[in-house]
JSON list of C-alpha atoms and ligand atoms in Angstrom, two decimals:
[
{"chain": "A", "resi": 1, "resn": "MET", "atom": "CA", "xyz": [-11.04, 7.56, 66.71]},
{"chain": "A", "resi": 2, "resn": "PRO", "atom": "CA", "xyz": [-8.69, 9.31, 69.30]},
{"chain": "A", "resi": 3, "resn": "GLY", "atom": "CA", "xyz": [-9.38, 12.95, 69.27]},
{"chain": "A", "resi": 4, "resn": "ASP", "atom": "CA", "xyz": [-5.97, 14.28, 68.87]},
{"chain": "A", "resi": 5, "resn": "VAL", "atom": "CA", "xyz": [-4.85, 12.59, 65.48]},
{"chain": "A", "resi": 6, "resn": "TYR", "atom": "CA", "xyz": [-2.91, 15.64, 64.45]},
{"chain": "A", "resi": 7, "resn": "HIS", "atom": "CA", "xyz": [-0.72, 15.08, 67.42]},
{"chain": "A", "resi": 8, "resn": "LEU", "atom": "CA", "xyz": [-0.53, 11.28, 66.48]},
{"chain": "A", "resi": 9, "resn": "MET", "atom": "CA", "xyz": [0.47, 12.18, 62.96]},
{"chain": "A", "resi": 10, "resn": "LEU", "atom": "CA", "xyz": [3.32, 14.50, 64.25]},
{"chain": "A", "resi": 11, "resn": "GLU", "atom": "CA", "xyz": [4.75, 11.63, 66.13]},
{"chain": "A", "resi": 12, "resn": "ALA", "atom": "CA", "xyz": [4.68, 9.39, 62.86]},
{"chain": "A", "resi": 13, "resn": "ILE", "atom": "CA", "xyz": [6.27, 11.99, 61.11]},
{"chain": "A", "resi": 14, "resn": "GLY", "atom": "CA", "xyz": [9.27, 11.79, 63.53]},
{"chain": "A", "resi": 15, "resn": "GLU", "atom": "CA", "xyz": [9.32, 8.32, 62.59]},
{"chain": "A", "resi": 16, "resn": "ALA", "atom": "CA", "xyz": [9.62, 9.13, 59.01]},
{"chain": "A", "resi": 17, "resn": "GLU", "atom": "CA", "xyz": [12.06, 11.44, 59.70]},
{"chain": "A", "resi": 18, "resn": "LYS", "atom": "CA", "xyz": [14.71, 8.76, 61.37]},
{"chain": "A", "resi": 19, "resn": "ALA", "atom": "CA", "xyz": [14.23, 6.34, 58.19]},
{"chain": "A", "resi": 20, "resn": "ALA", "atom": "CA", "xyz": [15.03, 9.41, 55.90]},
{"chain": "A", "resi": 21, "resn": "ALA", "atom": "CA", "xyz": [18.46, 9.77, 58.51]},
{"chain": "A", "resi": 22, "resn": "GLU", "atom": "CA", "xyz": [18.98, 6.30, 58.07]},
{"chain": "A", "resi": 23, "resn": "GLY", "atom": "CA", "xyz": [18.60, 6.03, 54.18]},
{"chain": "A", "resi": 24, "resn": "GLU", "atom": "CA", "xyz": [15.28, 4.42, 53.76]},
{"chain": "A", "resi": 25, "resn": "VAL", "atom": "CA", "xyz": [12.28, 5.96, 52.21]},
{"chain": "A", "resi": 26, "resn": "PRO", "atom": "CA", "xyz": [10.77, 7.88, 54.82]},
{"chain": "A", "resi": 27, "resn": "VAL", "atom": "CA", "xyz": [7.53, 6.64, 56.02]},
{"chain": "A", "resi": 28, "resn": "GLY", "atom": "CA", "xyz": [6.69, 6.53, 59.79]},
{"chain": "A", "resi": 29, "resn": "ALA", "atom": "CA", "xyz": [3.69, 5.07, 61.28]},
{"chain": "A", "resi": 30, "resn": "VAL", "atom": "CA", "xyz": [1.84, 5.38, 64.94]},
{"chain": "A", "resi": 31, "resn": "ILE", "atom": "CA", "xyz": [-0.59, 3.15, 66.05]},
{"chain": "A", "resi": 32, "resn": "ALA", "atom": "CA", "xyz": [-3.16, 3.81, 69.36]},
{"chain": "A", "resi": 33, "resn": "ASP", "atom": "CA", "xyz": [-5.51, 1.82, 70.94]},
{"chain": "A", "resi": 34, "resn": "ALA", "atom": "CA", "xyz": [-8.96, 2.41, 71.22]},
{"chain": "A", "resi": 35, "resn": "GLU", "atom": "CA", "xyz": [-8.49, 4.81, 74.21]},
{"chain": "A", "resi": 36, "resn": "GLY", "atom": "CA", "xyz": [-6.34, 6.75, 71.89]},
{"chain": "A", "resi": 37, "resn": "LYS", "atom": "CA", "xyz": [-3.29, 5.45, 74.00]},
{"chain": "A", "resi": 38, "resn": "VAL", "atom": "CA", "xyz": [0.10, 5.38, 71.79]},
{"chain": "A", "resi": 39, "resn": "ILE", "atom": "CA", "xyz": [1.02, 1.43, 71.69]},
{"chain": "A", "resi": 40, "resn": "ALA", "atom": "CA", "xyz": [3.42, 1.15, 68.72]},
{"chain": "A", "resi": 41, "resn": "ARG", "atom": "CA", "xyz": [5.78, 3.76, 67.01]},
{"chain": "A", "resi": 42, "resn": "ALA", "atom": "CA", "xyz": [8.03, 2.51, 64.07]},
{"chain": "A", "resi": 43, "resn": "HIS", "atom": "CA", "xyz": [9.38, 3.86, 60.87]},
{"chain": "A", "resi": 44, "resn": "ASN", "atom": "CA", "xyz": [10.26, 2.09, 57.14]},
{"chain": "A", "resi": 45, "resn": "ARG", "atom": "CA", "xyz": [13.29, -0.46, 57.30]},
{"chain": "A", "resi": 46, "resn": "PRO", "atom": "CA", "xyz": [12.81, -2.61, 54.35]},
{"chain": "A", "resi": 47, "resn": "VAL", "atom": "CA", "xyz": [16.42, -1.89, 53.46]},
{"chain": "A", "resi": 48, "resn": "ALA", "atom": "CA", "xyz": [18.31, -2.25, 57.21]},
{"chain": "A", "resi": 49, "resn": "LEU", "atom": "CA", "xyz": [16.35, -5.22, 57.55]},
{"chain": "A", "resi": 50, "resn": "GLN", "atom": "CA", "xyz": [16.73, -7.33, 54.34]},
{"chain": "A", "resi": 51, "resn": "ASP", "atom": "CA", "xyz": [12.83, -7.28, 54.69]},
{"chain": "A", "resi": 52, "resn": "PRO", "atom": "CA", "xyz": [10.29, -6.57, 51.83]},
{"chain": "A", "resi": 53, "resn": "THR", "atom": "CA", "xyz": [7.91, -6.76, 54.37]},
{"chain": "A", "resi": 54, "resn": "ALA", "atom": "CA", "xyz": [9.18, -4.11, 56.76]},
{"chain": "A", "resi": 55, "resn": "HIS", "atom": "CA", "xyz": [7.41, -1.22, 56.22]},
{"chain": "A", "resi": 56, "resn": "ALA", "atom": "CA", "xyz": [6.34, 0.92, 59.02]},
{"chain": "A", "resi": 57, "resn": "GLU", "atom": "CA", "xyz": [3.10, 0.14, 59.05]},
{"chain": "A", "resi": 58, "resn": "ILE", "atom": "CA", "xyz": [4.16, -3.64, 59.64]},
{"chain": "A", "resi": 59, "resn": "LEU", "atom": "CA", "xyz": [6.60, -2.98, 62.03]},
{"chain": "A", "resi": 60, "resn": "ALA", "atom": "CA", "xyz": [4.03, -0.93, 63.98]},
{"chain": "A", "resi": 61, "resn": "MET", "atom": "CA", "xyz": [1.42, -3.68, 64.13]},
{"chain": "A", "resi": 62, "resn": "ARG", "atom": "CA", "xyz": [3.86, -6.31, 64.98]},
{"chain": "A", "resi": 63, "resn": "GLU", "atom": "CA", "xyz": [5.12, -4.10, 68.20]},
{"chain": "A", "resi": 64, "resn": "ALA", "atom": "CA", "xyz": [1.24, -3.19, 69.09]},
{"chain": "A", "resi": 65, "resn": "ALA", "atom": "CA", "xyz": [0.27, -6.94, 68.42]},
{"chain": "A", "resi": 66, "resn": "ALA", "atom": "CA", "xyz": [3.38, -8.38, 70.82]},
{"chain": "A", "resi": 67, "resn": "ARG", "atom": "CA", "xyz": [2.85, -5.41, 73.53]},
{"chain": "A", "resi": 68, "resn": "CYS", "atom": "CA", "xyz": [-1.09, -6.39, 73.62]},
{"chain": "A", "resi": 69, "resn": "GLY", "atom": "CA", "xyz": [-0.53, -9.70, 73.51]},
{"chain": "A", "resi": 70, "resn": "ASN", "atom": "CA", "xyz": [-2.88, -10.33, 70.88]},
{"chain": "A", "resi": 71, "resn": "TYR", "atom": "CA", "xyz": [-2.61, -10.53, 66.89]},
{"chain": "A", "resi": 72, "resn": "ARG", "atom": "CA", "xyz": [-6.10, -8.60, 66.91]},
{"chain": "A", "resi": 73, "resn": "LEU", "atom": "CA", "xyz": [-6.32, -4.84, 67.20]},
{"chain": "A", "resi": 74, "resn": "VAL", "atom": "CA", "xyz": [-9.67, -4.06, 67.96]},
{"chain": "A", "resi": 75, "resn": "GLY", "atom": "CA", "xyz": [-10.41, -0.63, 68.11]},
{"chain": "A", "resi": 76, "resn": "ALA", "atom": "CA", "xyz": [-7.38, 0.78, 67.26]},
{"chain": "A", "resi": 77, "resn": "THR", "atom": "CA", "xyz": [-5.77, 3.64, 64.71]},
{"chain": "A", "resi": 78, "resn": "LEU", "atom": "CA", "xyz": [-3.16, 2.80, 62.55]},
{"chain": "A", "resi": 79, "resn": "VAL", "atom": "CA", "xyz": [-1.33, 6.87, 61.69]},
{"chain": "A", "resi": 80, "resn": "VAL", "atom": "CA", "xyz": [0.66, 7.25, 58.80]},
{"chain": "A", "resi": 81, "resn": "THR", "atom": "CA", "xyz": [2.89, 9.47, 56.88]},
{"chain": "A", "resi": 82, "resn": "ILE", "atom": "CA", "xyz": [1.64, 7.89, 53.59]},
{"chain": "A", "resi": 83, "resn": "GLU", "atom": "CA", "xyz": [-1.42, 5.54, 52.56]},
{"chain": "A", "resi": 84, "resn": "PRO", "atom": "CA", "xyz": [-0.62, 2.29, 52.92]},
{"chain": "A", "resi": 85, "resn": "CYS", "atom": "CA", "xyz": [0.28, -0.22, 50.44]},
{"chain": "A", "resi": 86, "resn": "ILE", "atom": "CA", "xyz": [-1.68, -3.37, 49.67]},
{"chain": "A", "resi": 87, "resn": "MET", "atom": "CA", "xyz": [0.35, -5.45, 52.12]},
{"chain": "A", "resi": 88, "resn": "CYS", "atom": "CA", "xyz": [-0.61, -3.06, 54.92]},
{"chain": "A", "resi": 89, "resn": "MET", "atom": "CA", "xyz": [-4.09, -2.42, 54.51]},
{"chain": "A", "resi": 90, "resn": "GLY", "atom": "CA", "xyz": [-4.03, -6.32, 54.33]},
{"chain": "A", "resi": 91, "resn": "ALA", "atom": "CA", "xyz": [-2.46, -6.74, 57.82]},
{"chain": "A", "resi": 92, "resn": "ALA", "atom": "CA", "xyz": [-4.54, -3.88, 58.93]},
{"chain": "A", "resi": 93, "resn": "LEU", "atom": "CA", "xyz": [-7.47, -6.01, 57.57]},
{"chain": "A", "resi": 94, "resn": "HIS", "atom": "CA", "xyz": [-6.20, -9.39, 59.68]},
{"chain": "A", "resi": 95, "resn": "ALA", "atom": "CA", "xyz": [-5.34, -7.10, 63.01]},
{"chain": "A", "resi": 96, "resn": "ARG", "atom": "CA", "xyz": [-9.09, -5.51, 62.54]},
{"chain": "A", "resi": 97, "resn": "ILE", "atom": "CA", "xyz": [-7.50, -2.43, 62.99]},
{"chain": "A", "resi": 98, "resn": "ALA", "atom": "CA", "xyz": [-10.86, 0.23, 63.21]},
{"chain": "A", "resi": 99, "resn": "GLN", "atom": "CA", "xyz": [-8.96, 3.45, 61.54]},
{"chain": "A", "resi": 100, "resn": "VAL", "atom": "CA", "xyz": [-6.53, 4.52, 59.22]},
{"chain": "A", "resi": 101, "resn": "VAL", "atom": "CA", "xyz": [-5.59, 8.10, 59.36]},
{"chain": "A", "resi": 102, "resn": "TYR", "atom": "CA", "xyz": [-2.70, 8.68, 56.59]},
{"chain": "A", "resi": 103, "resn": "GLY", "atom": "CA", "xyz": [-1.07, 12.20, 55.46]},
{"chain": "A", "resi": 104, "resn": "ALA", "atom": "CA", "xyz": [-0.37, 12.01, 51.41]},
{"chain": "A", "resi": 105, "resn": "ARG", "atom": "CA", "xyz": [-1.87, 9.51, 48.94]},
{"chain": "A", "resi": 106, "resn": "ASP", "atom": "CA", "xyz": [0.09, 7.17, 47.39]},
{"chain": "A", "resi": 107, "resn": "SER", "atom": "CA", "xyz": [-1.39, 7.22, 43.55]},
{"chain": "A", "resi": 108, "resn": "LYS", "atom": "CA", "xyz": [0.53, 4.54, 41.82]},
{"chain": "A", "resi": 109, "resn": "GLY", "atom": "CA", "xyz": [0.69, 2.13, 45.26]},
{"chain": "A", "resi": 110, "resn": "GLY", "atom": "CA", "xyz": [-1.78, 3.32, 47.62]},
{"chain": "A", "resi": 111, "resn": "ALA", "atom": "CA", "xyz": [-4.70, 0.30, 48.87]},
{"chain": "A", "resi": 112, "resn": "ALA", "atom": "CA", "xyz": [-6.72, 3.26, 51.37]},
{"chain": "A", "resi": 113, "resn": "GLY", "atom": "CA", "xyz": [-8.88, 4.49, 48.21]},
{"chain": "A", "resi": 114, "resn": "SER", "atom": "CA", "xyz": [-5.98, 5.45, 45.80]},
{"chain": "A", "resi": 115, "resn": "LEU", "atom": "CA", "xyz": [-5.39, 2.65, 43.67]},
{"chain": "A", "resi": 116, "resn": "PHE", "atom": "CA", "xyz": [-7.32, 0.12, 45.97]},
{"chain": "A", "resi": 117, "resn": "ASP", "atom": "CA", "xyz": [-10.05, 0.86, 48.54]},
{"chain": "A", "resi": 118, "resn": "LEU", "atom": "CA", "xyz": [-9.22, -2.66, 50.85]},
{"chain": "A", "resi": 119, "resn": "GLY", "atom": "CA", "xyz": [-10.74, -0.77, 54.00]},
{"chain": "A", "resi": 120, "resn": "ASP", "atom": "CA", "xyz": [-14.32, -0.39, 51.86]},
{"chain": "A", "resi": 121, "resn": "ASP", "atom": "CA", "xyz": [-14.71, -3.34, 50.21]},
{"chain": "A", "resi": 122, "resn": "ASP", "atom": "CA", "xyz": [-17.91, -6.18, 50.39]},
{"chain": "A", "resi": 123, "resn": "ARG", "atom": "CA", "xyz": [-16.08, -8.90, 49.57]},
{"chain": "A", "resi": 124, "resn": "LEU", "atom": "CA", "xyz": [-13.82, -8.64, 52.68]},
{"chain": "A", "resi": 125, "resn": "ASN", "atom": "CA", "xyz": [-15.37, -9.25, 56.25]},
{"chain": "A", "resi": 126, "resn": "HIS", "atom": "CA", "xyz": [-13.78, -6.62, 58.05]},
{"chain": "A", "resi": 127, "resn": "ARG", "atom": "CA", "xyz": [-14.17, -2.29, 57.36]},
{"chain": "A", "resi": 128, "resn": "ILE", "atom": "CA", "xyz": [-11.80, 0.10, 57.99]},
{"chain": "A", "resi": 129, "resn": "GLN", "atom": "CA", "xyz": [-12.86, 3.99, 58.64]},
{"chain": "A", "resi": 130, "resn": "VAL", "atom": "CA", "xyz": [-10.01, 5.53, 56.29]},
{"chain": "A", "resi": 131, "resn": "VAL", "atom": "CA", "xyz": [-8.98, 9.50, 57.00]},
{"chain": "A", "resi": 132, "resn": "SER", "atom": "CA", "xyz": [-6.60, 10.92, 54.71]},
{"chain": "A", "resi": 133, "resn": "GLY", "atom": "CA", "xyz": [-4.96, 14.02, 54.06]},
{"chain": "A", "resi": 134, "resn": "VAL", "atom": "CA", "xyz": [-3.84, 14.62, 57.78]},
{"chain": "A", "resi": 135, "resn": "CYS", "atom": "CA", "xyz": [-0.58, 16.98, 57.52]},
{"chain": "A", "resi": 136, "resn": "GLU", "atom": "CA", "xyz": [-0.23, 15.76, 53.95]},
{"chain": "A", "resi": 137, "resn": "ASP", "atom": "CA", "xyz": [2.00, 18.78, 52.93]},
{"chain": "A", "resi": 138, "resn": "ALA", "atom": "CA", "xyz": [4.49, 17.86, 55.53]},
{"chain": "A", "resi": 139, "resn": "CYS", "atom": "CA", "xyz": [4.38, 14.03, 54.75]},
{"chain": "A", "resi": 140, "resn": "ARG", "atom": "CA", "xyz": [4.86, 14.63, 50.73]},
{"chain": "A", "resi": 141, "resn": "ARG", "atom": "CA", "xyz": [7.34, 16.92, 50.94]},
{"chain": "A", "resi": 142, "resn": "LEU", "atom": "CA", "xyz": [9.35, 14.40, 53.54]},
{"chain": "A", "resi": 143, "resn": "ILE", "atom": "CA", "xyz": [9.10, 11.86, 50.70]},
{"chain": "A", "resi": 144, "resn": "GLN", "atom": "CA", "xyz": [9.93, 14.68, 47.65]},
{"chain": "A", "resi": 145, "resn": "ASP", "atom": "CA", "xyz": [12.81, 15.71, 49.38]},
{"chain": "A", "resi": 146, "resn": "PHE", "atom": "CA", "xyz": [14.06, 12.80, 50.06]},
{"chain": "A", "resi": 147, "resn": "PHE", "atom": "CA", "xyz": [14.29, 11.10, 46.44]},
{"chain": "A", "resi": 148, "resn": "ARG", "atom": "CA", "xyz": [15.67, 14.85, 45.37]},
{"chain": "A", "resi": 149, "resn": "GLU", "atom": "CA", "xyz": [18.22, 14.45, 47.37]},
{"chain": "A", "resi": 150, "resn": "ARG", "atom": "CA", "xyz": [18.94, 10.56, 46.41]},
{"chain": "A", "resi": 151, "resn": "ARG", "atom": "CA", "xyz": [18.56, 12.16, 42.97]},
{"chain": "A", "resi": 152, "resn": "ARG", "atom": "CA", "xyz": [21.34, 14.60, 43.68]},
{"chain": "A", "resi": 153, "resn": "ASN", "atom": "CA", "xyz": [23.81, 12.27, 45.90]},
{"chain": "A", "resi": 154, "resn": "PRO", "atom": "CA", "xyz": [23.32, 8.71, 44.24]},
{"chain": "A", "resi": 155, "resn": "ASP", "atom": "CA", "xyz": [26.55, 7.68, 45.90]},
{"chain": "A", "resi": 156, "resn": "THR", "atom": "CA", "xyz": [24.77, 8.05, 49.22]},
{"chain": "A", "resi": 157, "resn": "MET", "atom": "CA", "xyz": [22.49, 5.41, 48.21]},
{"chain": "A", "resi": 158, "resn": "ARG", "atom": "CA", "xyz": [22.15, 2.50, 50.82]},
{"chain": "A", "resi": 159, "resn": "ARG", "atom": "CA", "xyz": [23.10, -1.11, 50.50]},
{"chain": "A", "resi": 160, "resn": "GLY", "atom": "CA", "xyz": [20.42, -3.34, 48.85]},
{"chain": "A", "resi": 161, "resn": "THR", "atom": "CA", "xyz": [18.72, 0.26, 46.92]},
{"chain": "A", "resi": 162, "resn": "GLU", "atom": "CA", "xyz": [21.31, 0.18, 44.00]},
{"chain": "A", "resi": 163, "resn": "VAL", "atom": "CA", "xyz": [19.56, -2.79, 41.92]},
{"chain": "A", "resi": 164, "resn": "VAL", "atom": "CA", "xyz": [15.95, -3.59, 40.67]},
{"chain": "A", "resi": 165, "resn": "VAL", "atom": "CA", "xyz": [15.07, -7.00, 39.50]},
{"chain": "A", "resi": 166, "resn": "THR", "atom": "CA", "xyz": [11.51, -7.06, 37.48]},
{"chain": "A", "resi": 167, "resn": "GLY", "atom": "CA", "xyz": [9.99, -9.30, 35.76]},
{"chain": "A", "resi": 168, "resn": "SER", "atom": "CA", "xyz": [11.75, -9.72, 32.09]},
{"chain": "A", "resi": 169, "resn": "THR", "atom": "CA", "xyz": [14.76, -9.11, 33.59]},
{"chain": "A", "resi": 170, "resn": "ARG", "atom": "CA", "xyz": [14.95, -11.23, 36.29]},
{"chain": "A", "resi": 171, "resn": "ASN", "atom": "CA", "xyz": [17.92, -12.92, 36.94]},
{"chain": "A", "resi": 172, "resn": "ARG", "atom": "CA", "xyz": [20.43, -10.16, 35.62]},
{"chain": "A", "resi": 173, "resn": "LEU", "atom": "CA", "xyz": [21.13, -6.76, 37.54]},
{"chain": "A", "resi": 174, "resn": "VAL", "atom": "CA", "xyz": [19.49, -3.53, 36.10]},
{"chain": "A", "resi": 175, "resn": "PRO", "atom": "CA", "xyz": [20.66, -0.46, 36.89]},
{"chain": "A", "resi": 176, "resn": "LEU", "atom": "CA", "xyz": [18.77, 1.89, 39.44]},
{"chain": "A", "resi": 177, "resn": "THR", "atom": "CA", "xyz": [16.96, 4.63, 37.33]},
{"chain": "A", "resi": 178, "resn": "ALA", "atom": "CA", "xyz": [14.93, 7.74, 38.94]},
{"chain": "A", "resi": 179, "resn": "GLY", "atom": "CA", "xyz": [12.04, 6.28, 40.49]},
{"chain": "A", "resi": 180, "resn": "HIS", "atom": "CA", "xyz": [12.80, 3.07, 41.88]},
{"chain": "A", "resi": 181, "resn": "VAL", "atom": "CA", "xyz": [14.12, 2.42, 45.19]},
{"chain": "A", "resi": 182, "resn": "GLY", "atom": "CA", "xyz": [15.06, -1.09, 46.02]},
{"chain": "A", "resi": 183, "resn": "SER", "atom": "CA", "xyz": [12.91, -2.94, 47.96]},
{"chain": "A", "resi": 184, "resn": "ASN", "atom": "CA", "xyz": [10.51, -0.38, 47.61]},
{"chain": "A", "resi": 185, "resn": "PRO", "atom": "CA", "xyz": [9.76, 0.30, 44.31]},
{"chain": "A", "resi": 186, "resn": "THR", "atom": "CA", "xyz": [6.48, 1.43, 43.84]},
{"chain": "A", "resi": 187, "resn": "LEU", "atom": "CA", "xyz": [7.16, 4.55, 46.30]},
{"chain": "A", "resi": 188, "resn": "SER", "atom": "CA", "xyz": [8.67, 7.47, 44.05]},
{"chain": "A", "resi": 189, "resn": "ALA", "atom": "CA", "xyz": [8.55, 11.00, 44.45]},
{"chain": "A", "resi": 190, "resn": "ASN", "atom": "CA", "xyz": [6.46, 11.21, 41.67]},
{"chain": "A", "resi": 191, "resn": "ASN", "atom": "CA", "xyz": [3.69, 9.02, 42.99]},
{"chain": "A", "resi": 192, "resn": "PHE", "atom": "CA", "xyz": [3.10, 12.38, 45.90]},
{"chain": "A", "resi": 193, "resn": "LYS", "atom": "CA", "xyz": [2.87, 15.10, 42.98]},
{"chain": "B", "resi": 1, "resn": "ZN", "atom": "ZN1", "xyz": [3.20, -0.89, 52.73]}
]
């Protein structure tokens, strides 16, 4: 693992701040190669890209793979402000990421030890070492401040975050309630208390 995970996390926090400024749920990610050199940086952009897969980790893995000319990122470390979801841990497994370092836990959606532990599952053919709690308070505060601001100024909500369409209510629009943010409905401030 790169020695200076704090430095990498500070870069990821900088990416998360960019997401917040764009009205996206503030999650940022950085990928370092086996030597510790940063090969990708990204922030959450599902609203802007109208893409439910546009989580910071996915965008960073795409950038890193393109840069390396290889879909396998063997030996790489993914540093992300919030515990990755099942999709992102799934992609990290496909990419053969060696380590995931994250800041704050996501108790309701995290797949790196909270809700699921996909990095350490005997049924899968790859293991990912997980380090949690790096700059935890700063990462959590970004999310909490973001949702607090949303509640205070609902008019500032971005296009694409105004409705949630779920199972039994499919095909009709449901007003947004606190704790649901359109394309990333599993993330809310309540997850990070
Ligand atoms: Zn994700």
